[in-house]
Amino acid sequence: MNAIARLSIPAEAACAHCGAALATEARGGFCCAGCEGAHALVAGLGLDAFYRRRDTADGVLRPAAEAPTMDFAPLARPGRQGEFTLELMVSGLTCGACVWLLEQAVAAEPDVVQARANLTTRRLTLGWRGPAARGNELVALAARLGFRVAPWSAACLRADEDAEGRELTRALGIAAFGAANIMMISVAVWVGWDMGEATRAGMHWMAALIGLPVVLVAGMPFYRSALAGLRAGRMNMDLAVSLGVLAATGMSLSETIQNGPFTYFDSASSLLALLLAGRVADRAARRRARQAVAELLALQEGSVAVLGAGGIAVQTPVEQVPAGARLLLAAGERLRLDAVLEGGTALLDTSATTGEALPRSYAAGEALPAGAINMGAPVVARVTAAAADGSLAAMGRLLERAGRAKGRFVNMADRVVGWFVPVVHAVAAATFLYWWLVAGLPWSQALVPAVAALIVTCPCGLAIAIPAVQVVAVGALFRRGVLVSSATALERLASADCAVLDKTGTLTEGRPVLLPGVWSSAQLRRAASLARASRHPLARALARACQAAPVVEGVQEIPGQGLRLGCTRLGSAAFCGVAGSNPGLTLWLAEPGAAPVAFRFADKLRADAAAAVAGLRALGLEVELLSGDAAPAVAAVAREAGITAWRAGVSPAEKAARIEALRAAGRRPLMLGDGINDAAALALAHVSAAPDDGTDLAQTAADLVLRSENLAALPAAIRTARLAQTLVRQNIGLSLGYNALAIPLACLGYVTPLLAAVVMASSSIIVILNALRASKEPAAWTA
Amino acid sequence: MDSLILLMPVAMLMGFIALCGFLWALRSGQYEDLDGAANRILFDDLPTKKEPKP
């Protein structure tokens, strides 16, 4: 969106703080008062160098109009010497200069003892002496600089994730150390044809001394996964790797003891090093995507205003609100708990829970659906269930179950391994039996060609073939705004054969957009200026429609009615003195000496929805539309987007049932949806995607999150996934071809450790080079 | 060939020291934020703030 804004306005006028393009009547080089304040703050601290090194997207660092309302004090952990530490997730922390600015600005406070920001995980660790409530001021400081701050929570990252990554990195370091040092010895043995037998034995013992502990320790991730696979009754890639490595090590040890000519410690350790490197890179790429999803989720999490005894609202984390508490739901706020309306009427946008595009009105005593957004005046509601017992938590548990079922998907590598491993081991066993029983060698020497066969076929190329493609493809998609968080998502995406789409918030924007009307552009600008003072969804939509409108001071908001500045009014029909009913979503502008004008709003189709649907169809996917909305609205959207198969008034359970029916018919449905009502269908689908402005439940359930505003990213992602699958198949073919050549040589006893090393390295390099093609833009990416 | 008796253990020892260094760096969290560490070196700390007395 920023890129678009930048294209349409000359680039020279940019905000001095956040870099956003400036409207013509800018206020002294700044886009808003927040940026002006932030710039003054930065300059006052002597941190101007930030602006010369800033490398963030334009407009990201624009401070929010309102200070964060959440109370961070209960989250601060007390230390031993009266200090407190607080862990935060910081959005907008995207470049080295941002890290520096944030750390220096916070550390400049005299009582701060620790301020450390992590650019990879976007985590800020704060430590200070003094009261816990001081944390709120430090958070406010970060917010004034333009960073959006949320509590670091379990949603950000699973706790064991870090430990797992550290173990892999440690194993890689050890394996790399072993491989390099053993190779040094091995090369001496290979070229040292005049080496005495005693020296050679010494060399082999040296290699064994390094090799045994390295294979034992660095191979642990593989052994563990192989055992887990066996327990589940499955042969996986790690089993093949483990068997190959352990066989090579055992045979080398026996050769060392008997003073044989060759050992294979170098093959075993460099194989481990290579595979671990692939695994570390694979993990890092996926973790980056998962981190971005977690960031979206953490920003959605938050607190609710609970009314205390004296009628004072206290911001409380959602999990701590008991049933029976009274909530104050402000305009534009999302209801996060099941509740009933206490009094008056409420106008709620239920598009996330039912798919209806028009807001619905609720009377006192009616149950309000969790997940709806308040479109009217602030209302008071009584909580009927605590968060853990509520409908959203029940949905979350359902998704978890569905997600586990999806985890049983067997990827292509493991399918190949399923027949490859038995074949290879049968060949190795036959080789051993032939040399031992037929050719009459002693068993220890007959073992050598058999293990050599295991080593050259040890699926080095095969094991690296898939991670290599995954790393490149997931990285390429990440750069284009598609976040892939699941390991098998690409493979499932490539094989999808029909698409089920949601309407509200998915094909459409999911929020009100200003319709053309009979107002003049000057009236729009004045109305938008007023609207900037409010958080009401319609006021926000109006402000979005005219970004260039200046901010005006002194606007007064009358909750539930409208905004007033002097004699100018913006708000409901009654508030502006217009008689008659108020069809749909309308704001009226009443100015002295002029007739009131109406600004009408509606949910609009995304700009590229039709193109995306056509793109999906061009890829051979049948497209259908399932919506909870009423038939006329769905029909209109389906016609505009070019979809012939559509159904209206579909409940969440019916959506899930439709997906199950498709799967039962042998289809592989791709589900695209954003709402709470889509979450079950998303979790059940063969593969699923959610836009990044969707609800947190939908994003958790989906395999892909589309971060770019346009839906065209989806067909493009399918093209990338299909290209990646083609490359994976090529890579598997390449490494199987290599094996077909190497196995006969090994069985006949011609393979030396040198040859094995050359075969292993060259097959891996070819496979990796082939994988790099996955980042190539598929032809019609921009279309 | 006599020199090997000395040189090989020395080479291995040096490699082992490097491995220990790596393990220490990993344990002390220096691999947690590779992007941040790469950028951090380009910026100076502000010299003004006094260390608070413990």
Short mmCIF file of C-alpha atoms in Angstrom, two decimals, chain A residues 43-392:
data_model
loop_
_atom_site.label_atom_id
_atom_site.label_comp_id
_atom_site.label_asym_id
_atom_site.label_seq_id
_atom_site.Cartn_x
_atom_site.Cartn_y
_atom_site.Cartn_z
CA ALA A 43 16.37 15.11 18.12
CA GLY A 44 16.21 15.94 21.82
CA LEU A 45 17.97 12.69 22.68
CA GLY A 46 20.67 13.40 20.11
CA LEU A 47 19.75 10.36 18.06
CA ASP A 48 19.33 12.14 14.69
CA ALA A 49 21.71 9.66 13.13
CA PHE A 50 18.70 7.35 13.00
CA TYR A 51 17.21 9.24 10.07
CA ARG A 52 20.33 8.80 7.97
CA ARG A 53 20.32 5.05 8.52
CA ARG A 54 16.61 4.38 8.60
CA ASP A 55 15.68 1.45 6.38
CA THR A 56 12.01 0.80 7.11
CA ALA A 57 9.05 0.88 4.77
CA ASP A 58 7.55 4.35 4.57
CA GLY A 59 4.84 5.11 7.07
CA VAL A 60 5.57 2.14 9.33
CA LEU A 61 6.92 4.28 12.13
CA ARG A 62 3.95 6.62 12.34
CA PRO A 63 2.98 6.86 16.02
CA ALA A 64 -0.60 5.85 16.78
CA ALA A 65 -2.92 8.74 17.54
CA GLU A 66 -3.70 7.36 20.97
CA ALA A 67 -1.32 6.10 23.62
CA PRO A 68 -1.55 2.37 24.36
CA THR A 69 -4.27 1.74 26.92
CA MET A 70 -3.05 -1.61 28.15
CA ASP A 71 -1.63 -1.87 31.65
CA PHE A 72 1.78 -3.53 31.44
CA ALA A 73 2.55 -3.35 35.16
CA PRO A 74 1.17 -6.82 36.07
CA LEU A 75 3.36 -8.35 33.36
CA ALA A 76 6.62 -7.00 34.75
CA ARG A 77 8.64 -9.66 36.52
CA PRO A 78 10.32 -8.56 39.76
CA GLY A 79 14.04 -9.29 40.04
CA ARG A 80 16.16 -9.90 43.10
CA GLN A 81 17.38 -6.37 43.71
CA GLY A 82 14.12 -4.48 43.36
CA GLU A 83 14.34 -4.19 39.60
CA PHE A 84 11.69 -5.26 37.12
CA THR A 85 12.01 -6.84 33.71
CA LEU A 86 9.42 -6.79 30.96
CA GLU A 87 9.38 -8.71 27.67
CA LEU A 88 7.66 -7.04 24.77
CA MET A 89 6.92 -7.75 21.14
CA VAL A 90 7.72 -4.71 19.03
CA SER A 91 6.18 -4.32 15.60
CA GLY A 92 7.95 -1.95 13.23
CA LEU A 93 11.35 -3.12 14.41
CA THR A 94 12.64 -3.92 10.96
CA CYS A 95 16.11 -2.45 10.57
CA GLY A 96 19.34 -2.04 12.49
CA ALA A 97 18.73 1.68 12.94
CA CYS A 98 15.36 0.96 14.55
CA VAL A 99 16.99 -1.37 17.05
CA TRP A 100 19.57 1.27 17.84
CA LEU A 101 17.01 4.07 18.18
CA LEU A 102 14.75 2.04 20.45
CA GLU A 103 17.54 0.78 22.68
CA GLN A 104 19.25 4.15 23.00
CA ALA A 105 16.04 6.09 23.60
CA VAL A 106 14.89 3.77 26.36
CA ALA A 107 18.35 3.39 27.87
CA ALA A 108 18.63 7.19 28.10
CA GLU A 109 16.07 7.07 30.92
CA PRO A 110 18.10 7.23 34.14
CA ASP A 111 16.43 4.29 35.90
CA VAL A 112 16.64 1.86 32.99
CA VAL A 113 19.30 -0.78 33.55
CA GLN A 114 18.66 -2.96 30.54
CA ALA A 115 17.23 -2.37 27.08
CA ARG A 116 17.97 -5.06 24.55
CA ALA A 117 16.08 -5.48 21.30
CA ASN A 118 16.28 -8.63 19.21
CA LEU A 119 15.89 -7.89 15.51
CA THR A 120 15.20 -11.50 14.54
CA THR A 121 12.42 -12.16 17.01
CA ARG A 122 11.30 -8.50 17.41
CA ARG A 123 11.58 -8.91 21.16
CA LEU A 124 12.50 -6.07 23.49
CA THR A 125 13.72 -6.90 26.99
CA LEU A 126 13.45 -3.99 29.40
CA GLY A 127 14.87 -3.80 32.90
CA TRP A 128 14.45 -0.91 35.31
CA ARG A 129 14.67 0.00 38.97
CA GLY A 130 11.60 1.40 40.63
CA PRO A 131 7.90 0.65 40.64
CA ALA A 132 6.36 -1.85 38.23
CA ALA A 133 4.03 0.83 36.86
CA ARG A 134 7.07 2.59 35.42
CA GLY A 135 6.90 -0.01 32.65
CA ASN A 136 3.85 1.73 31.21
CA GLU A 137 5.83 4.94 30.76
CA LEU A 138 8.63 3.08 28.99
CA VAL A 139 6.11 1.40 26.71
CA ALA A 140 4.55 4.79 26.02
CA LEU A 141 8.00 6.10 25.10
CA ALA A 142 8.42 3.34 22.52
CA ALA A 143 4.91 4.08 21.23
CA ARG A 144 5.76 7.77 20.87
CA LEU A 145 8.69 6.82 18.65
CA GLY A 146 6.25 4.99 16.38
CA PHE A 147 6.78 1.39 17.44
CA ARG A 148 3.72 -0.71 18.15
CA VAL A 149 4.17 -2.68 21.31
CA ALA A 150 2.38 -5.78 22.56
CA PRO A 151 3.13 -8.08 25.50
CA TRP A 152 5.42 -10.95 24.59
CA SER A 153 3.18 -13.94 24.88
CA ALA A 154 3.07 -17.62 24.23
CA ALA A 155 1.49 -16.84 20.87
CA CYS A 156 4.72 -15.15 19.78
CA LEU A 157 6.68 -18.36 19.80
CA ARG A 158 6.50 -21.72 21.43
CA ALA A 159 8.98 -21.88 24.26
CA ASP A 160 10.65 -25.07 23.07
CA GLU A 161 11.23 -23.55 19.64
CA ASP A 162 14.34 -21.67 20.73
CA ALA A 163 15.78 -24.71 22.49
CA GLU A 164 15.16 -26.86 19.43
CA GLY A 165 16.94 -24.37 17.19
CA ARG A 166 19.88 -24.12 19.56
CA GLU A 167 20.27 -27.88 19.61
CA LEU A 168 20.33 -28.05 15.82
CA THR A 169 22.90 -25.26 15.60
CA ARG A 170 25.03 -26.95 18.24
CA ALA A 171 24.87 -30.26 16.39
CA LEU A 172 25.84 -28.48 13.17
CA GLY A 173 28.86 -26.86 14.83
CA ILE A 174 30.06 -30.16 16.23
CA ALA A 175 29.50 -32.03 12.98
CA ALA A 176 31.28 -29.32 10.98
CA PHE A 177 34.23 -29.43 13.38
CA GLY A 178 34.39 -33.21 13.09
CA ALA A 179 34.00 -33.25 9.31
CA ALA A 180 36.75 -30.67 8.75
CA ASN A 181 39.27 -32.31 11.04
CA ILE A 182 38.60 -35.88 9.97
CA MET A 183 38.78 -34.83 6.33
CA MET A 184 42.22 -33.37 7.04
CA ILE A 185 43.35 -36.80 8.25
CA SER A 186 41.54 -38.68 5.50
CA VAL A 187 43.13 -36.66 2.72
CA ALA A 188 46.53 -37.50 4.20
CA VAL A 189 45.60 -41.19 4.08
CA TRP A 190 44.25 -40.98 0.51
CA VAL A 191 47.31 -39.25 -0.97
CA GLY A 192 49.85 -40.83 1.40
CA TRP A 193 50.53 -43.92 -0.74
CA ASP A 194 54.04 -44.14 0.73
CA MET A 195 52.73 -43.92 4.28
CA GLY A 196 53.89 -46.66 6.61
CA GLU A 197 51.30 -49.04 7.98
CA ALA A 198 51.84 -47.93 11.57
CA THR A 199 51.40 -44.27 10.64
CA ARG A 200 48.23 -45.10 8.76
CA ALA A 201 46.89 -46.98 11.78
CA GLY A 202 47.70 -43.97 13.94
CA MET A 203 45.82 -41.75 11.51
CA HIS A 204 42.78 -44.01 11.61
CA TRP A 205 42.76 -44.09 15.39
CA MET A 206 42.96 -40.32 15.42
CA ALA A 207 39.97 -40.13 13.05
CA ALA A 208 38.08 -42.62 15.22
CA LEU A 209 38.85 -40.56 18.31
CA ILE A 210 37.15 -37.53 16.75
CA GLY A 211 34.59 -39.39 14.68
CA LEU A 212 32.93 -41.54 17.35
CA PRO A 213 31.85 -38.75 19.73
CA VAL A 214 30.92 -36.48 16.80
CA VAL A 215 28.68 -39.09 15.18
CA LEU A 216 27.16 -39.88 18.54
CA VAL A 217 26.41 -36.30 19.58
CA ALA A 218 25.75 -34.52 16.27
CA GLY A 219 23.53 -37.32 14.99
CA MET A 220 21.15 -37.11 17.94
CA PRO A 221 18.44 -35.06 16.12
CA PHE A 222 18.31 -37.77 13.42
CA TYR A 223 18.33 -40.75 15.78
CA ARG A 224 15.58 -39.25 17.88
CA SER A 225 13.35 -38.50 14.90
CA ALA A 226 14.03 -41.97 13.43
CA LEU A 227 13.00 -43.62 16.70
CA ALA A 228 9.87 -41.49 16.91
CA GLY A 229 9.03 -42.51 13.35
CA LEU A 230 9.58 -46.19 14.11
CA ARG A 231 7.36 -45.95 17.14
CA ALA A 232 4.64 -44.51 14.93
CA GLY A 233 5.24 -47.44 12.59
CA ARG A 234 6.75 -45.36 9.78
CA MET A 235 10.10 -45.34 8.00
CA ASN A 236 11.23 -41.79 7.49
CA MET A 237 14.19 -40.06 5.93
CA ASP A 238 15.92 -39.79 9.29
CA LEU A 239 15.88 -43.56 9.69
CA ALA A 240 17.75 -43.96 6.41
CA VAL A 241 20.28 -41.32 7.47
CA SER A 242 20.73 -42.86 10.93
CA LEU A 243 21.27 -46.36 9.56
CA GLY A 244 23.77 -45.16 6.97
CA VAL A 245 25.75 -43.08 9.43
CA LEU A 246 25.80 -45.72 12.15
CA ALA A 247 26.70 -48.52 9.72
CA ALA A 248 29.55 -46.46 8.29
CA THR A 249 30.86 -45.65 11.74
CA GLY A 250 30.62 -49.22 12.98
CA MET A 251 32.35 -50.63 9.91
CA SER A 252 35.08 -47.96 10.13
CA LEU A 253 35.70 -48.83 13.76
CA SER A 254 36.10 -52.50 12.90
CA GLU A 255 38.46 -51.59 10.03
CA THR A 256 40.49 -49.41 12.39
CA ILE A 257 40.84 -52.21 14.90
CA GLN A 258 41.91 -54.64 12.17
CA ASN A 259 44.20 -52.03 10.56
CA GLY A 260 42.30 -52.04 7.27
CA PRO A 261 43.21 -49.72 4.39
CA PHE A 262 40.25 -47.32 4.58
CA THR A 263 37.81 -45.87 7.07
CA TYR A 264 34.62 -43.91 6.46
CA PHE A 265 34.58 -41.58 9.47
CA ASP A 266 34.88 -38.60 7.10
CA SER A 267 31.82 -39.66 5.09
CA ALA A 268 29.74 -40.16 8.23
CA SER A 269 30.58 -36.79 9.79
CA SER A 270 30.42 -34.70 6.62
CA LEU A 271 27.08 -36.29 5.77
CA LEU A 272 25.78 -35.20 9.16
CA ALA A 273 27.22 -31.70 8.74
CA LEU A 274 25.65 -31.27 5.32
CA LEU A 275 22.21 -32.49 6.37
CA LEU A 276 22.26 -30.42 9.54
CA ALA A 277 23.16 -27.32 7.52
CA GLY A 278 20.13 -27.95 5.32
CA ARG A 279 17.94 -28.44 8.33
CA VAL A 280 19.15 -25.28 10.09
CA ALA A 281 18.50 -23.21 6.96
CA ASP A 282 15.06 -24.78 6.48
CA ARG A 283 14.12 -24.01 10.04
CA ALA A 284 15.35 -20.43 9.84
CA ALA A 285 13.29 -19.71 6.72
CA ARG A 286 10.11 -21.14 8.20
CA ARG A 287 10.70 -19.53 11.55
CA ARG A 288 10.87 -16.12 9.91
CA ALA A 289 7.46 -16.68 8.38
CA ARG A 290 6.04 -18.03 11.65
CA GLN A 291 7.47 -15.04 13.47
CA ALA A 292 5.65 -12.68 11.14
CA VAL A 293 2.37 -14.53 11.76
CA ALA A 294 2.97 -14.44 15.50
CA GLU A 295 3.55 -10.70 15.26
CA LEU A 296 0.16 -10.23 13.62
CA LEU A 297 -1.46 -12.34 16.34
CA ALA A 298 0.25 -10.56 19.22
CA LEU A 299 -0.95 -7.19 17.97
CA GLN A 300 -4.52 -8.49 17.93
CA GLU A 301 -4.34 -9.81 21.44
CA GLY A 302 -5.14 -7.30 24.04
CA SER A 303 -7.05 -6.14 26.99
CA VAL A 304 -10.67 -5.28 27.59
CA ALA A 305 -12.16 -2.51 29.69
CA VAL A 306 -13.86 -4.00 32.73
CA LEU A 307 -16.16 -1.76 34.75
CA GLY A 308 -15.27 -1.80 38.42
CA ALA A 309 -17.45 -1.07 41.43
CA GLY A 310 -17.33 2.71 41.06
CA GLY A 311 -18.06 2.57 37.34
CA ILE A 312 -14.40 3.08 36.51
CA ALA A 313 -13.08 1.11 33.54
CA VAL A 314 -9.93 -0.90 34.20
CA GLN A 315 -7.97 -2.42 31.32
CA THR A 316 -7.69 -6.13 32.06
CA PRO A 317 -6.07 -8.93 30.03
CA VAL A 318 -8.79 -11.01 28.38
CA GLU A 319 -7.83 -14.23 30.16
CA GLN A 320 -8.38 -12.66 33.57
CA VAL A 321 -11.96 -11.52 33.04
CA PRO A 322 -14.36 -13.73 35.05
CA ALA A 323 -17.90 -14.60 34.01
CA GLY A 324 -20.32 -11.99 35.30
CA ALA A 325 -17.96 -9.04 34.85
CA ARG A 326 -19.29 -5.95 33.11
CA LEU A 327 -17.46 -4.85 30.00
CA LEU A 328 -17.34 -1.44 28.36
CA LEU A 329 -17.13 -1.99 24.61
CA ALA A 330 -15.91 1.17 22.90
CA ALA A 331 -16.80 2.11 19.33
CA GLY A 332 -14.71 0.18 16.84
CA GLU A 333 -13.59 -2.35 19.44
CA ARG A 334 -13.84 -6.11 19.02
CA LEU A 335 -15.81 -8.07 21.60
CA ARG A 336 -13.47 -10.83 22.75
CA LEU A 337 -15.76 -12.71 25.13
CA ASP A 338 -19.26 -14.17 25.09
CA ALA A 339 -21.58 -11.59 26.64
CA VAL A 340 -25.15 -10.33 26.84
CA LEU A 341 -26.12 -6.72 26.29
CA GLU A 342 -26.98 -4.94 29.52
CA GLY A 343 -29.02 -2.04 28.25
CA GLY A 344 -29.91 0.05 25.24
CA THR A 345 -29.25 -1.23 21.75
CA ALA A 346 -25.98 -2.17 20.12
CA LEU A 347 -25.00 -2.10 16.45
CA LEU A 348 -22.46 -4.86 15.86
CA ASP A 349 -20.50 -5.86 12.77
CA THR A 350 -20.76 -9.64 12.86
CA SER A 351 -19.01 -10.26 9.54
CA ALA A 352 -16.24 -12.20 11.29
CA THR A 353 -18.66 -14.55 13.06
CA THR A 354 -21.49 -14.99 10.56
CA GLY A 355 -20.27 -13.47 7.31
CA GLU A 356 -23.03 -10.86 7.13
CA ALA A 357 -21.71 -7.69 5.55
CA LEU A 358 -24.30 -5.31 7.09
CA PRO A 359 -24.11 -4.59 10.83
CA ARG A 360 -26.90 -6.03 12.93
CA SER A 361 -28.68 -4.34 15.79
CA TYR A 362 -29.08 -6.08 19.16
CA ALA A 363 -31.58 -5.29 21.92
CA ALA A 364 -30.93 -5.36 25.68
CA GLY A 365 -30.67 -8.89 27.08
CA GLU A 366 -29.68 -10.40 23.74
CA ALA A 367 -26.54 -12.55 23.55
CA LEU A 368 -23.72 -10.88 21.65
CA PRO A 369 -21.39 -13.09 19.57
CA ALA A 370 -17.74 -13.06 20.60
CA GLY A 371 -15.64 -11.70 17.75
CA ALA A 372 -18.10 -9.02 16.62
CA ILE A 373 -17.03 -5.38 16.30
CA ASN A 374 -18.99 -2.52 17.84
CA MET A 375 -20.08 -0.17 15.07
CA GLY A 376 -22.24 2.10 17.19
CA ALA A 377 -22.02 3.90 20.50
CA PRO A 378 -20.07 2.41 23.41
CA VAL A 379 -22.16 -0.27 25.16
CA VAL A 380 -22.01 -2.16 28.43
CA ALA A 381 -22.21 -5.96 28.28
CA ARG A 382 -22.14 -8.66 30.94
CA VAL A 383 -19.68 -11.53 30.36
CA THR A 384 -21.36 -14.95 30.34
CA ALA A 385 -18.25 -17.14 30.14
CA ALA A 386 -14.60 -16.60 30.98
CA ALA A 387 -12.20 -16.70 28.05
CA ALA A 388 -11.12 -20.29 28.69
CA ASP A 389 -14.74 -21.58 28.67
CA GLY A 390 -16.02 -19.30 25.92
CA SER A 391 -16.97 -20.07 22.34
CA LEU A 392 -13.67 -18.74 20.95
#
